[in-house]
Amino acid sequence: MSGPTDRIPPALRTEALEQLLVERELVDPAVMDKFIATYERDVGPMNGAKVVARAWTDPAYHERLLADGTAAIKEMGFGGPQGEHIVVLEQAADVHHVVVCTLCSCYPWPVLGLPPSWYKDPAYRSRVVREPRAVLAEMGLDVPADRRIEVWDSSAEVRYLILPRRPAGTEDWDAERLAGLVTRDAMVGVAEVGAP
Amino acid sequence: MTGTCGTPTAVLDVEGAAAPPRANGELVFAEPWESRAFGMAVSLSEQGVFAWDTFRDRLVARIAAWEAEAGPDAPGFRYYTCWLAALEDVLVASGRLAADEVAAHSAVLAARPAGHDHGGHGHGHGHGHGHGH
């Protein structure tokens, strides 16, 4: 089987592949640059944070978001690859949701950008399924003993976005200010949104 | 829940390269080639050269193969190395590339005279896309 199991450095191999594909007019480096720049600079967890903050402050949007995540997210102007079917799960008093992709690293790009390295790591992908409470504790999140943990495995069809608990002390905050509190990790379910 | 039989029982890395960050703002790509491999797969899929799920299936297979080979507690998982291999797999399977083509062309690039670079410090032979074969 061909592939980087041999000794060719991946940087060289990637350069060779890109040259071959450019020659065949299968890829346009300028189009690639645009995709890369988009995911390096423009699409990231701030999109998801805006979605979360709006759900916290707009009850009708909250309802729409839980009923049809993809449509409600699109309504905010966020869509594209890996955003075709996003399901939103809300943290609750008796249940804590956490997301993984055990097989690769499916992730809702339009709202969170590209996944962080720990999400792709074999240790996270295998262990969070078997011992989520221990893994979350190692990541700095102690889930109360009386709160059950549900682990959601992303698939080819479904990507998940977690709607975190709104922190206490933010009752009079508007959506824009709230969005600044929401972290990527809270939207994957490995953290809570901290109180201001 | 999809099973992950055979995956390593590694300790979650809390300090090193794969450490769980506590906030937003981590670098998306560790090295420039990772961004090129990412950009190629997304461009090709968006243009309909292959379906994303076809690529994803190959990526899953490459990751599973790495984990099966590396065994328990294996450090050094490189996600984008699997990604690159999966990308080549898809292109070879669909007949866009010959099986040994990328390796062969890598060898051509590796044989470039020392001093070539992409910064262009006056060597006068351009950006290196004209390798001719």
PDB file of N, CA and C in Angstrom, chain A residues 1-2 4 8 10-19 21 23-24 26-27 32-33 35-36 39-40 81-82 102 104-106 109 114 116-118 120-122 124-127 130 138-139 151 153 156 183-185, chain B residues 1-2 4 7-10 12 17-18 20-21 23-24 26 28-29 33 35-36 38 40 42-44 46-47 52 56 60 62-63 67 77 79 84-85 87-88 96-97 99 101-103 105-106 109-110 112 118 128 131:
ATOM      1  N   MET A   1       0.858  -1.196   0.000  1.00  0.00           N
ATOM      2  CA  MET A   1       0.000   0.000   0.000  1.00  0.00           C
ATOM      3  C   MET A   1       0.887   1.236   0.000  1.00  0.00           C
ATOM      4  N   SER A   2       0.574   2.158  -0.861  1.00  0.00           N
ATOM      5  CA  SER A   2       1.363   3.376  -0.888  1.00  0.00           C
ATOM      6  C   SER A   2       1.002   4.242   0.311  1.00  0.00           C
ATOM      7  N   PRO A   4       2.532   7.282   3.494  1.00  0.00           N
ATOM      8  CA  PRO A   4       3.642   7.718   4.328  1.00  0.00           C
ATOM      9  C   PRO A   4       4.000   6.747   5.443  1.00  0.00           C
ATOM     10  N   ILE A   8       9.720   8.675   3.460  1.00  0.00           N
ATOM     11  CA  ILE A   8       9.673  10.006   2.843  1.00  0.00           C
ATOM     12  C   ILE A   8       9.085  10.992   3.849  1.00  0.00           C
ATOM     13  N   PRO A  10       6.928  13.731   5.445  1.00  0.00           N
ATOM     14  CA  PRO A  10       5.597  14.134   4.999  1.00  0.00           C
ATOM     15  C   PRO A  10       5.565  15.484   4.285  1.00  0.00           C
ATOM     16  N   ALA A  11       6.464  16.384   4.656  1.00  0.00           N
ATOM     17  CA  ALA A  11       6.474  17.690   3.984  1.00  0.00           C
ATOM     18  C   ALA A  11       6.833  17.530   2.506  1.00  0.00           C
ATOM     19  N   LEU A  12       7.814  16.672   2.261  1.00  0.00           N
ATOM     20  CA  LEU A  12       8.250  16.424   0.885  1.00  0.00           C
ATOM     21  C   LEU A  12       7.151  15.698   0.107  1.00  0.00           C
ATOM     22  N   ARG A  13       6.574  14.719   0.755  1.00  0.00           N
ATOM     23  CA  ARG A  13       5.517  13.925   0.134  1.00  0.00           C
ATOM     24  C   ARG A  13       4.312  14.808  -0.223  1.00  0.00           C
ATOM     25  N   THR A  14       3.986  15.726   0.670  1.00  0.00           N
ATOM     26  CA  THR A  14       2.862  16.629   0.423  1.00  0.00           C
ATOM     27  C   THR A  14       3.156  17.555  -0.745  1.00  0.00           C
ATOM     28  N   GLU A  15       4.402  18.048  -0.791  1.00  0.00           N
ATOM     29  CA  GLU A  15       4.797  18.930  -1.884  1.00  0.00           C
ATOM     30  C   GLU A  15       4.710  18.186  -3.219  1.00  0.00           C
ATOM     31  N   ALA A  16       5.183  16.927  -3.220  1.00  0.00           N
ATOM     32  CA  ALA A  16       5.140  16.116  -4.448  1.00  0.00           C
ATOM     33  C   ALA A  16       3.687  15.894  -4.880  1.00  0.00           C
ATOM     34  N   LEU A  17       2.849  15.554  -3.936  1.00  0.00           N
ATOM     35  CA  LEU A  17       1.439  15.306  -4.262  1.00  0.00           C
ATOM     36  C   LEU A  17       0.784  16.570  -4.818  1.00  0.00           C
ATOM     37  N   GLU A  18       1.061  17.698  -4.165  1.00  0.00           N
ATOM     38  CA  GLU A  18       0.449  18.943  -4.639  1.00  0.00           C
ATOM     39  C   GLU A  18       0.902  19.267  -6.057  1.00  0.00           C
ATOM     40  N   GLN A  19       2.190  19.084  -6.344  1.00  0.00           N
ATOM     41  CA  GLN A  19       2.675  19.362  -7.700  1.00  0.00           C
ATOM     42  C   GLN A  19       1.985  18.481  -8.732  1.00  0.00           C
ATOM     43  N   LEU A  21      -0.939  17.096  -8.532  1.00  0.00           N
ATOM     44  CA  LEU A  21      -2.360  17.453  -8.677  1.00  0.00           C
ATOM     45  C   LEU A  21      -2.530  18.794  -9.390  1.00  0.00           C
ATOM     46  N   GLU A  23      -0.421  19.954 -11.685  1.00  0.00           N
ATOM     47  CA  GLU A  23      -0.144  19.638 -13.095  1.00  0.00           C
ATOM     48  C   GLU A  23      -1.369  19.081 -13.797  1.00  0.00           C
ATOM     49  N   ARG A  24      -2.104  18.243 -13.078  1.00  0.00           N
ATOM     50  CA  ARG A  24      -3.306  17.629 -13.657  1.00  0.00           C
ATOM     51  C   ARG A  24      -4.530  18.526 -13.567  1.00  0.00           C
ATOM     52  N   LEU A  26      -6.149  19.308 -11.027  1.00  0.00           N
ATOM     53  CA  LEU A  26      -7.142  18.807 -10.076  1.00  0.00           C
ATOM     54  C   LEU A  26      -7.272  19.741  -8.883  1.00  0.00           C
ATOM     55  N   VAL A  27      -6.191  20.421  -8.546  1.00  0.00           N
ATOM     56  CA  VAL A  27      -6.295  21.451  -7.509  1.00  0.00           C
ATOM     57  C   VAL A  27      -5.657  22.743  -8.011  1.00  0.00           C
ATOM     58  N   MET A  32      -6.783  26.357  -2.729  1.00  0.00           N
ATOM     59  CA  MET A  32      -6.302  25.739  -1.486  1.00  0.00           C
ATOM     60  C   MET A  32      -5.963  26.801  -0.456  1.00  0.00           C
ATOM     61  N   ASP A  33      -5.247  27.843  -0.906  1.00  0.00           N
ATOM     62  CA  ASP A  33      -4.863  28.932   0.007  1.00  0.00           C
ATOM     63  C   ASP A  33      -6.091  29.528   0.675  1.00  0.00           C
ATOM     64  N   PHE A  35      -9.059  28.073   1.220  1.00  0.00           N
ATOM     65  CA  PHE A  35      -9.612  27.157   2.231  1.00  0.00           C
ATOM     66  C   PHE A  35      -8.765  27.182   3.507  1.00  0.00           C
ATOM     67  N   ILE A  36      -7.446  27.151   3.313  1.00  0.00           N
ATOM     68  CA  ILE A  36      -6.564  27.121   4.480  1.00  0.00           C
ATOM     69  C   ILE A  36      -6.733  28.399   5.303  1.00  0.00           C
ATOM     70  N   TYR A  39      -9.959  28.469   7.354  1.00  0.00           N
ATOM     71  CA  TYR A  39      -9.992  27.682   8.589  1.00  0.00           C
ATOM     72  C   TYR A  39      -8.910  28.084   9.574  1.00  0.00           C
ATOM     73  N   GLU A  40      -7.882  28.795   9.107  1.00  0.00           N
ATOM     74  CA  GLU A  40      -6.876  29.285  10.050  1.00  0.00           C
ATOM     75  C   GLU A  40      -7.324  30.580  10.719  1.00  0.00           C
ATOM     76  N   PRO A  81     -18.657  22.837   4.627  1.00  0.00           N
ATOM     77  CA  PRO A  81     -18.237  21.450   4.826  1.00  0.00           C
ATOM     78  C   PRO A  81     -18.292  21.051   6.299  1.00  0.00           C
ATOM     79  N   GLN A  82     -18.726  19.859   6.555  1.00  0.00           N
ATOM     80  CA  GLN A  82     -18.824  19.269   7.897  1.00  0.00           C
ATOM     81  C   GLN A  82     -19.908  19.938   8.751  1.00  0.00           C
ATOM     82  N   THR A 102     -14.769   8.553  17.697  1.00  0.00           N
ATOM     83  CA  THR A 102     -13.870   7.440  18.036  1.00  0.00           C
ATOM     84  C   THR A 102     -13.064   6.967  16.844  1.00  0.00           C
ATOM     85  N   CYS A 104     -12.296   8.747  13.752  1.00  0.00           N
ATOM     86  CA  CYS A 104     -11.339   9.685  13.136  1.00  0.00           C
ATOM     87  C   CYS A 104     -11.409  10.994  13.904  1.00  0.00           C
ATOM     88  N   SER A 105     -12.018  12.003  13.352  1.00  0.00           N
ATOM     89  CA  SER A 105     -12.099  13.255  14.102  1.00  0.00           C
ATOM     90  C   SER A 105     -13.184  14.139  13.508  1.00  0.00           C
ATOM     91  N   CYS A 106     -14.337  13.570  13.235  1.00  0.00           N
ATOM     92  CA  CYS A 106     -15.461  14.355  12.730  1.00  0.00           C
ATOM     93  C   CYS A 106     -15.788  15.443  13.747  1.00  0.00           C
ATOM     94  N   TRP A 109     -17.106  21.787  11.740  1.00  0.00           N
ATOM     95  CA  TRP A 109     -16.219  22.884  11.323  1.00  0.00           C
ATOM     96  C   TRP A 109     -16.882  24.262  11.307  1.00  0.00           C
ATOM     97  N   LEU A 114     -11.460  23.855  13.017  1.00  0.00           N
ATOM     98  CA  LEU A 114     -10.872  22.516  12.944  1.00  0.00           C
ATOM     99  C   LEU A 114     -10.576  22.005  14.351  1.00  0.00           C
ATOM    100  N   PRO A 116      -8.979  20.523  17.758  1.00  0.00           N
ATOM    101  CA  PRO A 116      -7.677  20.646  18.426  1.00  0.00           C
ATOM    102  C   PRO A 116      -6.973  19.290  18.461  1.00  0.00           C
ATOM    103  N   SER A 117      -5.690  19.303  18.766  1.00  0.00           N
ATOM    104  CA  SER A 117      -4.917  18.059  18.710  1.00  0.00           C
ATOM    105  C   SER A 117      -5.422  17.013  19.699  1.00  0.00           C
ATOM    106  N   TRP A 118      -5.824  17.436  20.893  1.00  0.00           N
ATOM    107  CA  TRP A 118      -6.264  16.425  21.866  1.00  0.00           C
ATOM    108  C   TRP A 118      -7.507  15.683  21.400  1.00  0.00           C
ATOM    109  N   LYS A 120      -8.110  14.754  18.426  1.00  0.00           N
ATOM    110  CA  LYS A 120      -7.711  13.781  17.426  1.00  0.00           C
ATOM    111  C   LYS A 120      -6.863  12.663  18.035  1.00  0.00           C
ATOM    112  N   ASP A 121      -6.415  12.871  19.258  1.00  0.00           N
ATOM    113  CA  ASP A 121      -5.461  11.948  19.859  1.00  0.00           C
ATOM    114  C   ASP A 121      -6.106  10.595  20.192  1.00  0.00           C
ATOM    115  N   PRO A 122      -5.386   9.495  19.906  1.00  0.00           N
ATOM    116  CA  PRO A 122      -5.951   8.168  20.211  1.00  0.00           C
ATOM    117  C   PRO A 122      -6.368   8.014  21.674  1.00  0.00           C
ATOM    118  N   TYR A 124      -7.582  10.243  23.842  1.00  0.00           N
ATOM    119  CA  TYR A 124      -8.888  10.845  24.094  1.00  0.00           C
ATOM    120  C   TYR A 124      -9.984  10.025  23.425  1.00  0.00           C
ATOM    121  N   ARG A 125      -9.749   9.654  22.165  1.00  0.00           N
ATOM    122  CA  ARG A 125     -10.809   8.991  21.401  1.00  0.00           C
ATOM    123  C   ARG A 125     -11.206   7.641  22.005  1.00  0.00           C
ATOM    124  N   SER A 126     -10.245   6.925  22.551  1.00  0.00           N
ATOM    125  CA  SER A 126     -10.609   5.620  23.111  1.00  0.00           C
ATOM    126  C   SER A 126     -11.027   5.736  24.573  1.00  0.00           C
ATOM    127  N   ARG A 127     -10.339   6.575  25.324  1.00  0.00           N
ATOM    128  CA  ARG A 127     -10.592   6.580  26.773  1.00  0.00           C
ATOM    129  C   ARG A 127     -11.864   7.295  27.172  1.00  0.00           C
ATOM    130  N   ARG A 130     -14.669   4.882  27.437  1.00  0.00           N
ATOM    131  CA  ARG A 130     -14.624   3.885  28.520  1.00  0.00           C
ATOM    132  C   ARG A 130     -14.712   4.510  29.903  1.00  0.00           C
ATOM    133  N   GLU A 138      -9.232  14.614  34.419  1.00  0.00           N
ATOM    134  CA  GLU A 138      -7.847  14.914  34.010  1.00  0.00           C
ATOM    135  C   GLU A 138      -7.772  16.210  33.216  1.00  0.00           C
ATOM    136  N   MET A 139      -8.864  16.514  32.507  1.00  0.00           N
ATOM    137  CA  MET A 139      -8.882  17.741  31.699  1.00  0.00           C
ATOM    138  C   MET A 139      -9.350  18.936  32.525  1.00  0.00           C
ATOM    139  N   VAL A 151     -21.715  10.151  26.370  1.00  0.00           N
ATOM    140  CA  VAL A 151     -20.661  10.355  25.372  1.00  0.00           C
ATOM    141  C   VAL A 151     -21.280  10.172  23.989  1.00  0.00           C
ATOM    142  N   ASP A 153     -20.773   9.908  20.010  1.00  0.00           N
ATOM    143  CA  ASP A 153     -19.769   9.569  19.005  1.00  0.00           C
ATOM    144  C   ASP A 153     -20.163  10.169  17.654  1.00  0.00           C
ATOM    145  N   ALA A 156     -20.186   9.823  10.314  1.00  0.00           N
ATOM    146  CA  ALA A 156     -20.176  10.432   8.987  1.00  0.00           C
ATOM    147  C   ALA A 156     -21.407  11.301   8.800  1.00  0.00           C
ATOM    148  N   THR A 183     -16.175  29.000  25.530  1.00  0.00           N
ATOM    149  CA  THR A 183     -14.959  28.406  24.972  1.00  0.00           C
ATOM    150  C   THR A 183     -15.279  27.218  24.088  1.00  0.00           C
ATOM    151  N   ARG A 184     -14.338  26.928  23.205  1.00  0.00           N
ATOM    152  CA  ARG A 184     -14.463  25.728  22.369  1.00  0.00           C
ATOM    153  C   ARG A 184     -14.658  24.484  23.237  1.00  0.00           C
ATOM    154  N   ASP A 185     -13.843  24.371  24.294  1.00  0.00           N
ATOM    155  CA  ASP A 185     -13.899  23.165  25.111  1.00  0.00           C
ATOM    156  C   ASP A 185     -15.276  22.958  25.732  1.00  0.00           C
TER     157      ASP A 185
ATOM    158  N   MET B   1     -22.958   3.092  20.564  1.00  0.00           N
ATOM    159  CA  MET B   1     -21.567   3.561  20.563  1.00  0.00           C
ATOM    160  C   MET B   1     -20.718   2.667  19.680  1.00  0.00           C
ATOM    161  N   THR B   2     -19.980   3.261  18.805  1.00  0.00           N
ATOM    162  CA  THR B   2     -19.088   2.497  17.954  1.00  0.00           C
ATOM    163  C   THR B   2     -17.905   2.006  18.770  1.00  0.00           C
ATOM    164  N   THR B   4     -14.134   0.540  19.747  1.00  0.00           N
ATOM    165  CA  THR B   4     -12.776   0.871  19.346  1.00  0.00           C
ATOM    166  C   THR B   4     -11.848  -0.225  19.816  1.00  0.00           C
ATOM    167  N   THR B   7      -7.712  -0.324  20.328  1.00  0.00           N
ATOM    168  CA  THR B   7      -7.042   0.972  20.417  1.00  0.00           C
ATOM    169  C   THR B   7      -6.218   1.033  21.690  1.00  0.00           C
ATOM    170  N   PRO B   8      -5.137   1.785  21.650  1.00  0.00           N
ATOM    171  CA  PRO B   8      -4.220   1.781  22.784  1.00  0.00           C
ATOM    172  C   PRO B   8      -4.830   2.374  24.050  1.00  0.00           C
ATOM    173  N   THR B   9      -4.389   1.825  25.157  1.00  0.00           N
ATOM    174  CA  THR B   9      -4.801   2.362  26.448  1.00  0.00           C
ATOM    175  C   THR B   9      -3.742   3.340  26.906  1.00  0.00           C
ATOM    176  N   ALA B  10      -3.699   4.443  26.260  1.00  0.00           N
ATOM    177  CA  ALA B  10      -2.663   5.414  26.594  1.00  0.00           C
ATOM    178  C   ALA B  10      -3.159   6.360  27.674  1.00  0.00           C
ATOM    179  N   LEU B  12      -3.832   9.969  28.911  1.00  0.00           N
ATOM    180  CA  LEU B  12      -4.101  11.228  28.223  1.00  0.00           C
ATOM    181  C   LEU B  12      -2.958  12.197  28.511  1.00  0.00           C
ATOM    182  N   ALA B  17       2.490  17.707  23.445  1.00  0.00           N
ATOM    183  CA  ALA B  17       1.946  18.268  22.210  1.00  0.00           C
ATOM    184  C   ALA B  17       0.451  18.027  22.060  1.00  0.00           C
ATOM    185  N   ALA B  18      -0.034  16.896  22.580  1.00  0.00           N
ATOM    186  CA  ALA B  18      -1.457  16.587  22.427  1.00  0.00           C
ATOM    187  C   ALA B  18      -2.251  16.997  23.660  1.00  0.00           C
ATOM    188  N   PRO B  20      -4.595  18.635  26.332  1.00  0.00           N
ATOM    189  CA  PRO B  20      -5.860  19.339  26.202  1.00  0.00           C
ATOM    190  C   PRO B  20      -5.700  20.802  26.587  1.00  0.00           C
ATOM    191  N   PRO B  21      -5.912  21.688  25.668  1.00  0.00           N
ATOM    192  CA  PRO B  21      -5.807  23.097  26.025  1.00  0.00           C
ATOM    193  C   PRO B  21      -7.031  23.517  26.832  1.00  0.00           C
ATOM    194  N   ALA B  23      -8.315  26.615  26.769  1.00  0.00           N
ATOM    195  CA  ALA B  23      -9.016  27.751  26.186  1.00  0.00           C
ATOM    196  C   ALA B  23      -8.949  27.679  24.668  1.00  0.00           C
ATOM    197  N   ASN B  24      -9.544  28.620  24.027  1.00  0.00           N
ATOM    198  CA  ASN B  24      -9.488  28.683  22.571  1.00  0.00           C
ATOM    199  C   ASN B  24      -8.116  29.180  22.128  1.00  0.00           C
ATOM    200  N   GLU B  26      -5.628  27.634  20.005  1.00  0.00           N
ATOM    201  CA  GLU B  26      -4.502  26.778  19.645  1.00  0.00           C
ATOM    202  C   GLU B  26      -4.218  26.893  18.146  1.00  0.00           C
ATOM    203  N   VAL B  28      -3.910  25.807  14.517  1.00  0.00           N
ATOM    204  CA  VAL B  28      -4.681  24.799  13.802  1.00  0.00           C
ATOM    205  C   VAL B  28      -3.769  23.741  13.183  1.00  0.00           C
ATOM    206  N   PHE B  29      -2.661  24.205  12.597  1.00  0.00           N
ATOM    207  CA  PHE B  29      -1.725  23.283  11.960  1.00  0.00           C
ATOM    208  C   PHE B  29      -0.362  23.412  12.623  1.00  0.00           C
ATOM    209  N   TRP B  33       3.087  21.866   5.985  1.00  0.00           N
ATOM    210  CA  TRP B  33       2.614  20.790   5.096  1.00  0.00           C
ATOM    211  C   TRP B  33       1.245  20.273   5.531  1.00  0.00           C
ATOM    212  N   SER B  35      -1.200  22.001   6.584  1.00  0.00           N
ATOM    213  CA  SER B  35      -2.223  22.868   6.009  1.00  0.00           C
ATOM    214  C   SER B  35      -2.397  22.592   4.518  1.00  0.00           C
ATOM    215  N   ARG B  36      -1.291  22.253   3.834  1.00  0.00           N
ATOM    216  CA  ARG B  36      -1.409  21.932   2.401  1.00  0.00           C
ATOM    217  C   ARG B  36      -2.198  20.628   2.215  1.00  0.00           C
ATOM    218  N   PHE B  38      -4.408  19.423   4.210  1.00  0.00           N
ATOM    219  CA  PHE B  38      -5.797  19.766   4.528  1.00  0.00           C
ATOM    220  C   PHE B  38      -6.462  20.459   3.335  1.00  0.00           C
ATOM    221  N   MET B  40      -5.687  20.473   0.201  1.00  0.00           N
ATOM    222  CA  MET B  40      -5.883  19.611  -0.973  1.00  0.00           C
ATOM    223  C   MET B  40      -7.137  18.768  -0.820  1.00  0.00           C
ATOM    224  N   VAL B  42      -9.798  19.195   1.061  1.00  0.00           N
ATOM    225  CA  VAL B  42     -11.036  19.976   1.038  1.00  0.00           C
ATOM    226  C   VAL B  42     -11.329  20.475  -0.379  1.00  0.00           C
ATOM    227  N   SER B  43     -10.301  20.975  -1.072  1.00  0.00           N
ATOM    228  CA  SER B  43     -10.506  21.450  -2.448  1.00  0.00           C
ATOM    229  C   SER B  43     -11.033  20.336  -3.341  1.00  0.00           C
ATOM    230  N   LEU B  44     -10.389  19.177  -3.262  1.00  0.00           N
ATOM    231  CA  LEU B  44     -10.766  18.063  -4.138  1.00  0.00           C
ATOM    232  C   LEU B  44     -12.196  17.613  -3.858  1.00  0.00           C
ATOM    233  N   GLU B  46     -14.603  19.457  -2.440  1.00  0.00           N
ATOM    234  CA  GLU B  46     -15.547  20.514  -2.820  1.00  0.00           C
ATOM    235  C   GLU B  46     -15.757  20.563  -4.334  1.00  0.00           C
ATOM    236  N   GLN B  47     -14.721  20.160  -5.085  1.00  0.00           N
ATOM    237  CA  GLN B  47     -14.869  20.128  -6.545  1.00  0.00           C
ATOM    238  C   GLN B  47     -15.498  18.838  -7.041  1.00  0.00           C
ATOM    239  N   TRP B  52     -16.673  13.308   0.269  1.00  0.00           N
ATOM    240  CA  TRP B  52     -15.993  13.418   1.559  1.00  0.00           C
ATOM    241  C   TRP B  52     -16.040  12.107   2.326  1.00  0.00           C
ATOM    242  N   ARG B  56     -13.215  10.063   4.194  1.00  0.00           N
ATOM    243  CA  ARG B  56     -13.325   9.774   5.622  1.00  0.00           C
ATOM    244  C   ARG B  56     -13.122   8.280   5.899  1.00  0.00           C
ATOM    245  N   VAL B  60     -10.351   6.838   8.412  1.00  0.00           N
ATOM    246  CA  VAL B  60     -10.658   5.928   9.523  1.00  0.00           C
ATOM    247  C   VAL B  60      -9.767   4.692   9.433  1.00  0.00           C
ATOM    248  N   ARG B  62      -6.851   4.372   7.916  1.00  0.00           N
ATOM    249  CA  ARG B  62      -5.446   4.713   8.180  1.00  0.00           C
ATOM    250  C   ARG B  62      -5.188   4.898   9.675  1.00  0.00           C
ATOM    251  N   ILE B  63      -6.125   5.544  10.352  1.00  0.00           N
ATOM    252  CA  ILE B  63      -5.954   5.756  11.797  1.00  0.00           C
ATOM    253  C   ILE B  63      -6.011   4.416  12.530  1.00  0.00           C
ATOM    254  N   GLU B  67      -3.074   2.685  14.808  1.00  0.00           N
ATOM    255  CA  GLU B  67      -3.277   2.280  16.200  1.00  0.00           C
ATOM    256  C   GLU B  67      -3.015   0.786  16.387  1.00  0.00           C
ATOM    257  N   PHE B  77       1.386   9.810  17.754  1.00  0.00           N
ATOM    258  CA  PHE B  77       0.339   9.775  16.731  1.00  0.00           C
ATOM    259  C   PHE B  77       0.354  11.085  15.959  1.00  0.00           C
ATOM    260  N   TYR B  79      -1.816  12.908  13.282  1.00  0.00           N
ATOM    261  CA  TYR B  79      -3.085  12.895  12.584  1.00  0.00           C
ATOM    262  C   TYR B  79      -2.936  13.202  11.100  1.00  0.00           C
ATOM    263  N   LEU B  84      -2.779  12.481   5.102  1.00  0.00           N
ATOM    264  CA  LEU B  84      -2.066  12.490   3.826  1.00  0.00           C
ATOM    265  C   LEU B  84      -2.125  11.116   3.161  1.00  0.00           C
ATOM    266  N   ALA B  85      -1.920  10.074   3.963  1.00  0.00           N
ATOM    267  CA  ALA B  85      -1.971   8.708   3.426  1.00  0.00           C
ATOM    268  C   ALA B  85      -3.371   8.410   2.882  1.00  0.00           C
ATOM    269  N   LEU B  87      -5.522  10.532   1.773  1.00  0.00           N
ATOM    270  CA  LEU B  87      -5.721  11.324   0.552  1.00  0.00           C
ATOM    271  C   LEU B  87      -5.105  10.611  -0.654  1.00  0.00           C
ATOM    272  N   GLU B  88      -3.884  10.113  -0.467  1.00  0.00           N
ATOM    273  CA  GLU B  88      -3.257   9.358  -1.557  1.00  0.00           C
ATOM    274  C   GLU B  88      -4.056   8.096  -1.868  1.00  0.00           C
ATOM    275  N   ARG B  96      -6.705   8.479 -10.149  1.00  0.00           N
ATOM    276  CA  ARG B  96      -6.134   9.803 -10.413  1.00  0.00           C
ATOM    277  C   ARG B  96      -4.622   9.803 -10.290  1.00  0.00           C
ATOM    278  N   LEU B  97      -4.116   8.854  -9.520  1.00  0.00           N
ATOM    279  CA  LEU B  97      -2.678   8.720  -9.326  1.00  0.00           C
ATOM    280  C   LEU B  97      -2.302   7.254  -9.481  1.00  0.00           C
ATOM    281  N   ALA B  99       0.034   4.098  -8.198  1.00  0.00           N
ATOM    282  CA  ALA B  99       0.336   3.712  -6.817  1.00  0.00           C
ATOM    283  C   ALA B  99       1.665   4.270  -6.305  1.00  0.00           C
ATOM    284  N   GLU B 101       3.419   6.805  -7.625  1.00  0.00           N
ATOM    285  CA  GLU B 101       3.717   8.070  -8.267  1.00  0.00           C
ATOM    286  C   GLU B 101       4.211   9.148  -7.294  1.00  0.00           C
ATOM    287  N   VAL B 102       3.564   9.243  -6.171  1.00  0.00           N
ATOM    288  CA  VAL B 102       3.949  10.290  -5.222  1.00  0.00           C
ATOM    289  C   VAL B 102       5.344  10.004  -4.664  1.00  0.00           C
ATOM    290  N   ALA B 103       5.598   8.747  -4.370  1.00  0.00           N
ATOM    291  CA  ALA B 103       6.928   8.380  -3.873  1.00  0.00           C
ATOM    292  C   ALA B 103       7.987   8.710  -4.929  1.00  0.00           C
ATOM    293  N   HIS B 105       7.835  10.905  -7.357  1.00  0.00           N
ATOM    294  CA  HIS B 105       8.021  12.342  -7.521  1.00  0.00           C
ATOM    295  C   HIS B 105       8.691  12.966  -6.294  1.00  0.00           C
ATOM    296  N   SER B 106       8.435  12.401  -5.136  1.00  0.00           N
ATOM    297  CA  SER B 106       9.151  12.860  -3.932  1.00  0.00           C
ATOM    298  C   SER B 106      10.650  12.672  -4.105  1.00  0.00           C
ATOM    299  N   LEU B 109      12.018  15.393  -6.204  1.00  0.00           N
ATOM    300  CA  LEU B 109      12.144  16.639  -5.433  1.00  0.00           C
ATOM    301  C   LEU B 109      13.312  16.565  -4.453  1.00  0.00           C
ATOM    302  N   ALA B 110      13.497  15.391  -3.863  1.00  0.00           N
ATOM    303  CA  ALA B 110      14.577  15.234  -2.878  1.00  0.00           C
ATOM    304  C   ALA B 110      15.937  15.415  -3.535  1.00  0.00           C
ATOM    305  N   ARG B 112      16.692  17.571  -5.740  1.00  0.00           N
ATOM    306  CA  ARG B 112      16.952  18.952  -6.171  1.00  0.00           C
ATOM    307  C   ARG B 112      18.272  19.425  -5.588  1.00  0.00           C
ATOM    308  N   HIS B 118      11.895  28.190  -1.433  1.00  0.00           N
ATOM    309  CA  HIS B 118      10.718  28.899  -1.913  1.00  0.00           C
ATOM    310  C   HIS B 118      10.793  30.377  -1.599  1.00  0.00           C
ATOM    311  N   GLY B 128      10.030  26.112  -8.735  1.00  0.00           N
ATOM    312  CA  GLY B 128      10.176  24.669  -8.655  1.00  0.00           C
ATOM    313  C   GLY B 128       8.987  23.843  -9.107  1.00  0.00           C
ATOM    314  N   HIS B 131       9.241  20.573 -13.069  1.00  0.00           N
ATOM    315  CA  HIS B 131      10.179  19.475 -12.932  1.00  0.00           C
ATOM    316  C   HIS B 131      10.183  18.570 -14.150  1.00  0.00           C
TER     317      HIS B 131
END
